[in-house]
PDB file of C-alpha atoms in Angstrom:
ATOM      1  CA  UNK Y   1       5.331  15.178  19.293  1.00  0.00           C
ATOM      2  CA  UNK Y   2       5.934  13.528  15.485  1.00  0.00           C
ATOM      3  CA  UNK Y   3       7.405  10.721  15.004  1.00  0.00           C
ATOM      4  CA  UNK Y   4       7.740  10.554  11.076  1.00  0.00           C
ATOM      5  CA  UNK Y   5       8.042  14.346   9.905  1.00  0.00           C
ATOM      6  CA  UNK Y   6      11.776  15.263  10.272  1.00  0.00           C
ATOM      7  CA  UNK Y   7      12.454  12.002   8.751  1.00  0.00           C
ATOM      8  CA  UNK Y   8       9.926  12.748   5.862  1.00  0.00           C
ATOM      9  CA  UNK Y   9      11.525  16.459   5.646  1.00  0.00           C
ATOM     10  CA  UNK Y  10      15.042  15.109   4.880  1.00  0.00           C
ATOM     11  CA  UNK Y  11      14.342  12.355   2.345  1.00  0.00           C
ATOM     12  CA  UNK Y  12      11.562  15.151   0.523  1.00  0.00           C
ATOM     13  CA  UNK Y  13      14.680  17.366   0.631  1.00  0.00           C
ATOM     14  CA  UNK Y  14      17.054  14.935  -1.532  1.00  0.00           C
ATOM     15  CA  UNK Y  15      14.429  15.007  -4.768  1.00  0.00           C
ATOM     16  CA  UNK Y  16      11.373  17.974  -6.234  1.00  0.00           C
ATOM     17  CA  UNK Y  17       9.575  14.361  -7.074  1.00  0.00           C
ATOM     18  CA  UNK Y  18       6.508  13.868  -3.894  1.00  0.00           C
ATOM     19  CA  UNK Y  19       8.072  11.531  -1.253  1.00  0.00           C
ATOM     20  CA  UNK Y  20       5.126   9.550   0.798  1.00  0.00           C
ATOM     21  CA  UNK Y  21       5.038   9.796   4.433  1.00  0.00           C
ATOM     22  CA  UNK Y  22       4.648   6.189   5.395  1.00  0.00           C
ATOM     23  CA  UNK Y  23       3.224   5.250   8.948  1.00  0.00           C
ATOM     24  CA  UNK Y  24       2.574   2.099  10.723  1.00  0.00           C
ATOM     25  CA  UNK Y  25      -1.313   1.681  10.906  1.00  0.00           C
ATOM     26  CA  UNK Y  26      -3.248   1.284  14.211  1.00  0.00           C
ATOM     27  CA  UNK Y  27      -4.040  -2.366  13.902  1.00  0.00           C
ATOM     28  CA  UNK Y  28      -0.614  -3.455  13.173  1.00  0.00           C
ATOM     29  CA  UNK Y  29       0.630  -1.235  15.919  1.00  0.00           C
ATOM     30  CA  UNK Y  30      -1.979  -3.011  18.638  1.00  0.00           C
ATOM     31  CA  UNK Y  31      -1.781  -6.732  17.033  1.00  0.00           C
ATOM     32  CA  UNK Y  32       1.744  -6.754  17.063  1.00  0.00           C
ATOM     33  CA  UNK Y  33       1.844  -5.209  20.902  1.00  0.00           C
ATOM     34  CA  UNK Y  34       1.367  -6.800  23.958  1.00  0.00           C
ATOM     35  CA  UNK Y  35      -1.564  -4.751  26.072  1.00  0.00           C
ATOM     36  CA  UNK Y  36      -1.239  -4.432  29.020  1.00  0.00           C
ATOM     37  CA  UNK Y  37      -3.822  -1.318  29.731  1.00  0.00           C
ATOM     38  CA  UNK Y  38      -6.887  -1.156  27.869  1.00  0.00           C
ATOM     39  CA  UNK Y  39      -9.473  -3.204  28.559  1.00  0.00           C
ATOM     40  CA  UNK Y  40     -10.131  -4.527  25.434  1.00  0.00           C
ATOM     41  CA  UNK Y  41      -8.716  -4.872  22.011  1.00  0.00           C
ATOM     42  CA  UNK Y  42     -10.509  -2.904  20.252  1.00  0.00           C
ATOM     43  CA  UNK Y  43     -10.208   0.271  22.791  1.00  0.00           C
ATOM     44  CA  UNK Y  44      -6.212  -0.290  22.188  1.00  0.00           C
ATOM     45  CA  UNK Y  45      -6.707  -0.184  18.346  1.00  0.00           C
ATOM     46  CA  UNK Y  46      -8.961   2.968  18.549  1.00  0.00           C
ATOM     47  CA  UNK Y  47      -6.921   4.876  21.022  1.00  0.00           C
ATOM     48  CA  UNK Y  48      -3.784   4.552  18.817  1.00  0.00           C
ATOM     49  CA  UNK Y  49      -6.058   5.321  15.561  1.00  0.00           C
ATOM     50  CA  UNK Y  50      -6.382   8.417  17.349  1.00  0.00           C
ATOM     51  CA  UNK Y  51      -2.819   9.252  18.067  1.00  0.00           C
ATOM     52  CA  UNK Y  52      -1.748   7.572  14.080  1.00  0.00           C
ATOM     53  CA  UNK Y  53      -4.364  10.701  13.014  1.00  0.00           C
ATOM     54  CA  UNK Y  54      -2.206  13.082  14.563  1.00  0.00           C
ATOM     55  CA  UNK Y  55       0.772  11.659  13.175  1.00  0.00           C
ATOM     56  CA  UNK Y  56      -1.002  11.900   9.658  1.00  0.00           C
ATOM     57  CA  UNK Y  57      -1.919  15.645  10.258  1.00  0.00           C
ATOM     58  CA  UNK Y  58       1.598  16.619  11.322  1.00  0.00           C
ATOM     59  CA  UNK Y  59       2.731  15.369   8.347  1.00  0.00           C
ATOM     60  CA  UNK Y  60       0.208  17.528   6.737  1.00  0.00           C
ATOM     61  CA  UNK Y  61       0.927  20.128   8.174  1.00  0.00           C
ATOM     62  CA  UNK Y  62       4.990  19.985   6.902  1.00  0.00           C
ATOM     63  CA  UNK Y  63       3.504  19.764   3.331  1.00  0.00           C
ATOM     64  CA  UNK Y  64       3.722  16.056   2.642  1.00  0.00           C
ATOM     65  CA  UNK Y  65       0.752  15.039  -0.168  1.00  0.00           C
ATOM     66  CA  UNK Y  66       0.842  11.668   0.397  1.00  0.00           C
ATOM     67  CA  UNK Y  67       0.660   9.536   3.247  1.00  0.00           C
ATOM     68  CA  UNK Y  68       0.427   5.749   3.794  1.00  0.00           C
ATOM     69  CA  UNK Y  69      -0.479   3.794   6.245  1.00  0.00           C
ATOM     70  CA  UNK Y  70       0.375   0.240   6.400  1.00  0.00           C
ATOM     71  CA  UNK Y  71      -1.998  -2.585   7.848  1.00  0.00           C
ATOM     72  CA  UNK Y  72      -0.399  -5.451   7.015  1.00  0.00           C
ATOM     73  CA  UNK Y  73      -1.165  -7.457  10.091  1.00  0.00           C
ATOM     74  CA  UNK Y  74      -5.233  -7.476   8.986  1.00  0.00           C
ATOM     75  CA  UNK Y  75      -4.262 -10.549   6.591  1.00  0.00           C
ATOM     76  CA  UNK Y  76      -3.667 -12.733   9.142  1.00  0.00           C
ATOM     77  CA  UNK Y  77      -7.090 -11.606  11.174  1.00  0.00           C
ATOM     78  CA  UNK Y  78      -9.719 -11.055   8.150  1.00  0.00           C
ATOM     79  CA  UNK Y  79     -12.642 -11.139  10.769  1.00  0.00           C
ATOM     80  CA  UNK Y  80     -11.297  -7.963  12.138  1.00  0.00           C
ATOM     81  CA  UNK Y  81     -11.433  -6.609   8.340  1.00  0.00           C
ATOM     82  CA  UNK Y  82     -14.512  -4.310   9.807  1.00  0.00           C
ATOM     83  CA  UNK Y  83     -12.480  -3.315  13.257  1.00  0.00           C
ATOM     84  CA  UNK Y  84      -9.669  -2.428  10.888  1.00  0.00           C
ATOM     85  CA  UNK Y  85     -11.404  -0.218   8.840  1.00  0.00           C
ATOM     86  CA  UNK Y  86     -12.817   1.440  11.981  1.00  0.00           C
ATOM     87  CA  UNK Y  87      -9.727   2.373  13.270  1.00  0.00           C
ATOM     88  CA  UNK Y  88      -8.416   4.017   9.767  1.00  0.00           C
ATOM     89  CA  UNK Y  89     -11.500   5.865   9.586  1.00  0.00           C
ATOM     90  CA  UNK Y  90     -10.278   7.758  12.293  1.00  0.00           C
ATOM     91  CA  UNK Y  91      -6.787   7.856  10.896  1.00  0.00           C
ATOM     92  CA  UNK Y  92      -8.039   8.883   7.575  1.00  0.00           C
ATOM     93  CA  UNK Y  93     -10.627  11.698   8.990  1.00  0.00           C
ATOM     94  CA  UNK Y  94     -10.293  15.001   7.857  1.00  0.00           C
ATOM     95  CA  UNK Y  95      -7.442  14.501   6.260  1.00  0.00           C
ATOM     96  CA  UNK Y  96      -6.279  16.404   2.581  1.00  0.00           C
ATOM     97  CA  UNK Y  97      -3.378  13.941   1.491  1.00  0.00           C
ATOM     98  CA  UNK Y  98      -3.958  11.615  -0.532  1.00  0.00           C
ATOM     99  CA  UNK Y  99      -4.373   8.154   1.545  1.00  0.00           C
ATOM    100  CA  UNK Y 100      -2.569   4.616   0.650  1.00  0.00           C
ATOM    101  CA  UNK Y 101      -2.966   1.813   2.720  1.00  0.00           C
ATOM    102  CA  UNK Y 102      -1.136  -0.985   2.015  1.00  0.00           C
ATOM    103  CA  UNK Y 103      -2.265  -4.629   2.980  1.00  0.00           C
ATOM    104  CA  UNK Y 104      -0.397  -8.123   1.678  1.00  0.00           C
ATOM    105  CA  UNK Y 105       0.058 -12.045   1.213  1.00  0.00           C
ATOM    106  CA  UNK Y 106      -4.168 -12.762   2.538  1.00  0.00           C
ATOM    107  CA  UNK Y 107      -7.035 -14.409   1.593  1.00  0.00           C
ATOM    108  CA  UNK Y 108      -8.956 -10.830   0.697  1.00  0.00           C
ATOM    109  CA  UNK Y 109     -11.392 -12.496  -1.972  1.00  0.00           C
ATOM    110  CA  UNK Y 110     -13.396 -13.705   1.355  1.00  0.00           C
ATOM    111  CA  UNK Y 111     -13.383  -9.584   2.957  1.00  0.00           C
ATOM    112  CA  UNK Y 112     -13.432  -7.544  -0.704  1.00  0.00           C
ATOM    113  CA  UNK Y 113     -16.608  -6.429   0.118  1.00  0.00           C
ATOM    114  CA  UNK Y 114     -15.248  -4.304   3.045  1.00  0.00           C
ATOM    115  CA  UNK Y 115     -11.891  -3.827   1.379  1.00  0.00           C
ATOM    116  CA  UNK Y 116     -13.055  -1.916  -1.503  1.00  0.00           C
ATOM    117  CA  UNK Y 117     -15.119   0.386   1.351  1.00  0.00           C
ATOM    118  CA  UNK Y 118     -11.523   1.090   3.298  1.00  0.00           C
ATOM    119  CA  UNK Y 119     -11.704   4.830   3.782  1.00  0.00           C
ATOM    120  CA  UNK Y 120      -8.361   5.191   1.853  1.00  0.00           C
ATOM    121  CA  UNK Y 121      -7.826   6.572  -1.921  1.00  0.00           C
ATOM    122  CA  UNK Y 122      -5.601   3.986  -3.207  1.00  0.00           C
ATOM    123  CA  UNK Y 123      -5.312   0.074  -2.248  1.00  0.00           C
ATOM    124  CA  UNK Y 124      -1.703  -1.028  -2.468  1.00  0.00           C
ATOM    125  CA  UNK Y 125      -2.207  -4.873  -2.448  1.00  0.00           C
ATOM    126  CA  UNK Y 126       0.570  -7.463  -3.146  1.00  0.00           C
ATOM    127  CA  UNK Y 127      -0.491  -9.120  -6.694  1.00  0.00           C
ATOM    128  CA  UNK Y 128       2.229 -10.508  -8.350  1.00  0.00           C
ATOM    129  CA  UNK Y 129       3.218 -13.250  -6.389  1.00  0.00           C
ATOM    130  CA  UNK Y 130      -0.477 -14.482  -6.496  1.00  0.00           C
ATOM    131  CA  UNK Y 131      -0.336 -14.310 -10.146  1.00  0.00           C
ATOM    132  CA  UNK Y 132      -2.516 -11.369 -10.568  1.00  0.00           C
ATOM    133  CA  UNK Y 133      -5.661 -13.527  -8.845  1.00  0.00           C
ATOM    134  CA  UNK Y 134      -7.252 -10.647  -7.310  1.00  0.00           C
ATOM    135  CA  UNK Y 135      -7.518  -8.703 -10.491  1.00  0.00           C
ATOM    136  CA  UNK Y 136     -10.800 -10.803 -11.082  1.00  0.00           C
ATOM    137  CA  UNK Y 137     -12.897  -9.648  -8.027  1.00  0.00           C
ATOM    138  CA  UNK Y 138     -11.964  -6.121  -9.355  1.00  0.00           C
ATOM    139  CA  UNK Y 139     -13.579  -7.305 -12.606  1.00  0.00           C
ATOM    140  CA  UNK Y 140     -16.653  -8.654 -11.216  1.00  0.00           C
ATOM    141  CA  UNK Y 141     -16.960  -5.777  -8.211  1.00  0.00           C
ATOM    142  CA  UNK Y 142     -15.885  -2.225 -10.263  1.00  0.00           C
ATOM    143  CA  UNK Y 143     -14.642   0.020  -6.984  1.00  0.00           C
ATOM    144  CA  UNK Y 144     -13.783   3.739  -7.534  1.00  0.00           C
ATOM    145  CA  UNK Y 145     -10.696   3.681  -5.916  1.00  0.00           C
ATOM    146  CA  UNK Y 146      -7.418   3.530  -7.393  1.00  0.00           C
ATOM    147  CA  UNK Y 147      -4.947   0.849  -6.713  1.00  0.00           C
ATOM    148  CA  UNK Y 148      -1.452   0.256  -6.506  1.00  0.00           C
ATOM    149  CA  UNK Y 149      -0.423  -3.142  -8.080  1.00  0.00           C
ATOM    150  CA  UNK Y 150       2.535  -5.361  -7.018  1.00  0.00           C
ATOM    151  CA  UNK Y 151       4.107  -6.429  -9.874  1.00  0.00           C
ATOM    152  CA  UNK Y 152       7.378  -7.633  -8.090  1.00  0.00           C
ATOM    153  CA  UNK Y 153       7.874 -10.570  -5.842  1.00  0.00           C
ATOM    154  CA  UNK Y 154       9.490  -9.939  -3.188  1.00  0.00           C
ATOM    155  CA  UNK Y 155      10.097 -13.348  -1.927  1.00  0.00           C
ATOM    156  CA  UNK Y 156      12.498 -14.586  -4.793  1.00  0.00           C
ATOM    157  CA  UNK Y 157      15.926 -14.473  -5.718  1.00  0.00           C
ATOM    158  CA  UNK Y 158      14.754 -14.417  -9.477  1.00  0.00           C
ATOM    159  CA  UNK Y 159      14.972 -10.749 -11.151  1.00  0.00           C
ATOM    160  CA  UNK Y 160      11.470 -10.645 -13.638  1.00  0.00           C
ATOM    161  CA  UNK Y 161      11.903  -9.621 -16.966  1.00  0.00           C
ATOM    162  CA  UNK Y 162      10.765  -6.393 -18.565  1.00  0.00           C
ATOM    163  CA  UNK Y 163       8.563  -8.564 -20.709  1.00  0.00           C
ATOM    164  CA  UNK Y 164       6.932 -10.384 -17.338  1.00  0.00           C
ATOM    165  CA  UNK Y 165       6.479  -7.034 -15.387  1.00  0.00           C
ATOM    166  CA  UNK Y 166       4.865  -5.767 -18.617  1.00  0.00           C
ATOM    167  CA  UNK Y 167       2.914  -8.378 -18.841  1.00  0.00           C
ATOM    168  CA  UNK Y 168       1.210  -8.025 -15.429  1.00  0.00           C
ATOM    169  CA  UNK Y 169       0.964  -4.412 -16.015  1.00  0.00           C
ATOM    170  CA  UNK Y 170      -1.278  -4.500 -19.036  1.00  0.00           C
ATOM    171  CA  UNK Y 171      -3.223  -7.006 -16.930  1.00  0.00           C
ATOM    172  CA  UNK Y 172      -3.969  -4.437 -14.357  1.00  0.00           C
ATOM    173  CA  UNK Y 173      -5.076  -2.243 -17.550  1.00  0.00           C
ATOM    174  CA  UNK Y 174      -7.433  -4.436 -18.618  1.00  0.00           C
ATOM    175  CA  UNK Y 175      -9.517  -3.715 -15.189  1.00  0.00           C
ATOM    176  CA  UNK Y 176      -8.317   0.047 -14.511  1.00  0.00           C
ATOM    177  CA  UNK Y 177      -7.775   2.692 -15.990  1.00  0.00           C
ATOM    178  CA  UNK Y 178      -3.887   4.305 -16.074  1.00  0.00           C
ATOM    179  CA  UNK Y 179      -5.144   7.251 -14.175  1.00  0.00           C
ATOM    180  CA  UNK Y 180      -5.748   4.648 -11.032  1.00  0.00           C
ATOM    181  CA  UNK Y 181      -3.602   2.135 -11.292  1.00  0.00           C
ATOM    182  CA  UNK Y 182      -0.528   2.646  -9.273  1.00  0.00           C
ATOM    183  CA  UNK Y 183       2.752   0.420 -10.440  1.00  0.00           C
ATOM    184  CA  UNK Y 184       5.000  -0.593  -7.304  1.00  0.00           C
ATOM    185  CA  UNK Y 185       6.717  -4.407  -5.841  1.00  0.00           C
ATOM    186  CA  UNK Y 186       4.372  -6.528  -4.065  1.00  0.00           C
ATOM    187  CA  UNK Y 187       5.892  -5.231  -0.617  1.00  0.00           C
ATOM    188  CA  UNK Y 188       9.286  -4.252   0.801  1.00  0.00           C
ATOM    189  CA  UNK Y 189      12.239  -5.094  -0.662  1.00  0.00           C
ATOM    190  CA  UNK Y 190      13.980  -5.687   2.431  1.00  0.00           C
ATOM    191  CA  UNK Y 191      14.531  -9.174   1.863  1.00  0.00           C
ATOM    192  CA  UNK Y 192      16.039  -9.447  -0.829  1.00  0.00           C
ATOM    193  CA  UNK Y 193      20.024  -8.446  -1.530  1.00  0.00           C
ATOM    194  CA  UNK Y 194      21.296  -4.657  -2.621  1.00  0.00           C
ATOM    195  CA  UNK Y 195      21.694  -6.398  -6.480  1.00  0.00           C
ATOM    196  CA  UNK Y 196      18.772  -7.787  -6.538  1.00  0.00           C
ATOM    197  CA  UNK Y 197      16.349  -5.313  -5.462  1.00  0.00           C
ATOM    198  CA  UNK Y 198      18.036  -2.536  -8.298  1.00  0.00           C
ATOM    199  CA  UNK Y 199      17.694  -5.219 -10.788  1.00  0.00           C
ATOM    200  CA  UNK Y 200      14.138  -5.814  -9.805  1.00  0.00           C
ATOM    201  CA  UNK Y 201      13.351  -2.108  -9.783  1.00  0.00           C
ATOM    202  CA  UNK Y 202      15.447  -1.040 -12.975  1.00  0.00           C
ATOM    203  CA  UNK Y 203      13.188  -3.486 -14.721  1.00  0.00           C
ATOM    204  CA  UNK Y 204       9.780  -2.577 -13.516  1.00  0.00           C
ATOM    205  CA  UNK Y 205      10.518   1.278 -14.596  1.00  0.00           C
ATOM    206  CA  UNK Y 206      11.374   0.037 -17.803  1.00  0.00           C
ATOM    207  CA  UNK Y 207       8.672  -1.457 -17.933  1.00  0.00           C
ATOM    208  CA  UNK Y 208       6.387   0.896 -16.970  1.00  0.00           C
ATOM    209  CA  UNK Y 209       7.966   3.493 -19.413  1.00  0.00           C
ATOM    210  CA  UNK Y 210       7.860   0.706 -22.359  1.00  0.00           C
ATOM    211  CA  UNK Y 211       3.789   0.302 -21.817  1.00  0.00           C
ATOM    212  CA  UNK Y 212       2.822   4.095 -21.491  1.00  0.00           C
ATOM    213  CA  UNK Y 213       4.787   4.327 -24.906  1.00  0.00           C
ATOM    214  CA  UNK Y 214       3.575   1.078 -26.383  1.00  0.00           C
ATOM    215  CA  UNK Y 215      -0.593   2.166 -25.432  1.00  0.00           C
ATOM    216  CA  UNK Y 216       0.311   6.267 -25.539  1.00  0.00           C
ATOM    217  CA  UNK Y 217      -0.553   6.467 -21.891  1.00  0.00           C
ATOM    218  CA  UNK Y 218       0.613  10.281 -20.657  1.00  0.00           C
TER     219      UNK Y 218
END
């Protein structure tokens, strides 16, 4: 039965705003898993695609509108960028939510071909502590999709200013649109302490808030 939708229930309950349902991707679930079944890799991957689908369709099915599915285990494997993709395919299939994968800290200049092609709406990629890098294969190769720009890092102690989170902000404006670009930290904040991560969040919605006033953006 689910896994997820009880858990995505309670914390929808607590707010009216649209809470994602966040799952675990198939090819994190199999790289970071020992088999000891299937006969080969890639029939572990597509066998848990299948039962990640259902997950995603339960959660559906409760009324969630969102749903994410995290892959960050493909940075560390970028020749399984097309096995990968595969496998959310079949997560992804037939599905109404709107789809988020999220995918950090990799080389993804040398696979943007086939990231931009994920079958996903949104790409939730980790940009500020790369300095906003990536932004310029985005410039050069236009994608339809929408994306969801770090603009935190999650790997230091140091809170960023308003004016630095604003700054990377109207970066990301200067490639998309404010209808697709997504503001959020470059991953998890799990790292870092209780003060920090409120500081670090406190400032990024101020931030936000001061640019859609600053450039009108509804």
């Amino acid at each position: 039965g689910p896994i997820t939708v009880n858990w995505w229930k309670y914390t929808q309950s607590l707010t009216s705003k649209p809470v994602k349902g966040m799952l675990t991707g198939p090819y994190t679930i199999a790289d970071w898993s020992f088999n000891e079944h299937y006969p080969s890799r890639e029939a572990f991957i597509m066998d848990l695609a299948r039962i990640v689908h259902e997950e995603a369709l339960d959660l559906e099915r409760a009324g969630c509108k969102y749903i994410q599915i995290d892959e960050p285990a493909v940075s560390t494997r970028p020749e399984e960028m097309g096995l990968a993709s595969t496998a959310m395919g079949i997560v992804t299939k037939g599905l109404t939510a709107y789809t988020f994968t999220h995918m950090c800290f990799g080389d993804f200049a040398q696979v943007f071909g086939q990231l931009v092609r994920l079958p996903v709406d949104n790409l939730d990629l980790e940009l500020a502590n790369s300095n906003y890098e990536l932004l310029e294969q985005f410039r050069k190769t236009p994608t339809e999709k929408s994306l969801s720009m770090g603009v935190l890092d999650v790997h230091s102690h140091v809170v960023e200013s308003v004016e630095q989170i604003k700054r990377g902000i109207k970066l990301g404006l200067e490639v998309f649109p404010p209808e697709r670009l997504y503001i959020d930290p470059d991953c998890g904040l799990k790292t870092r302490t209780e003060e920090e991560t409120l500081a670090k969040l406190r400032n990024m919605m101020t931030a936000v808030r001061d640019v859609r006033e600053e450039l009108k953006i509804s």
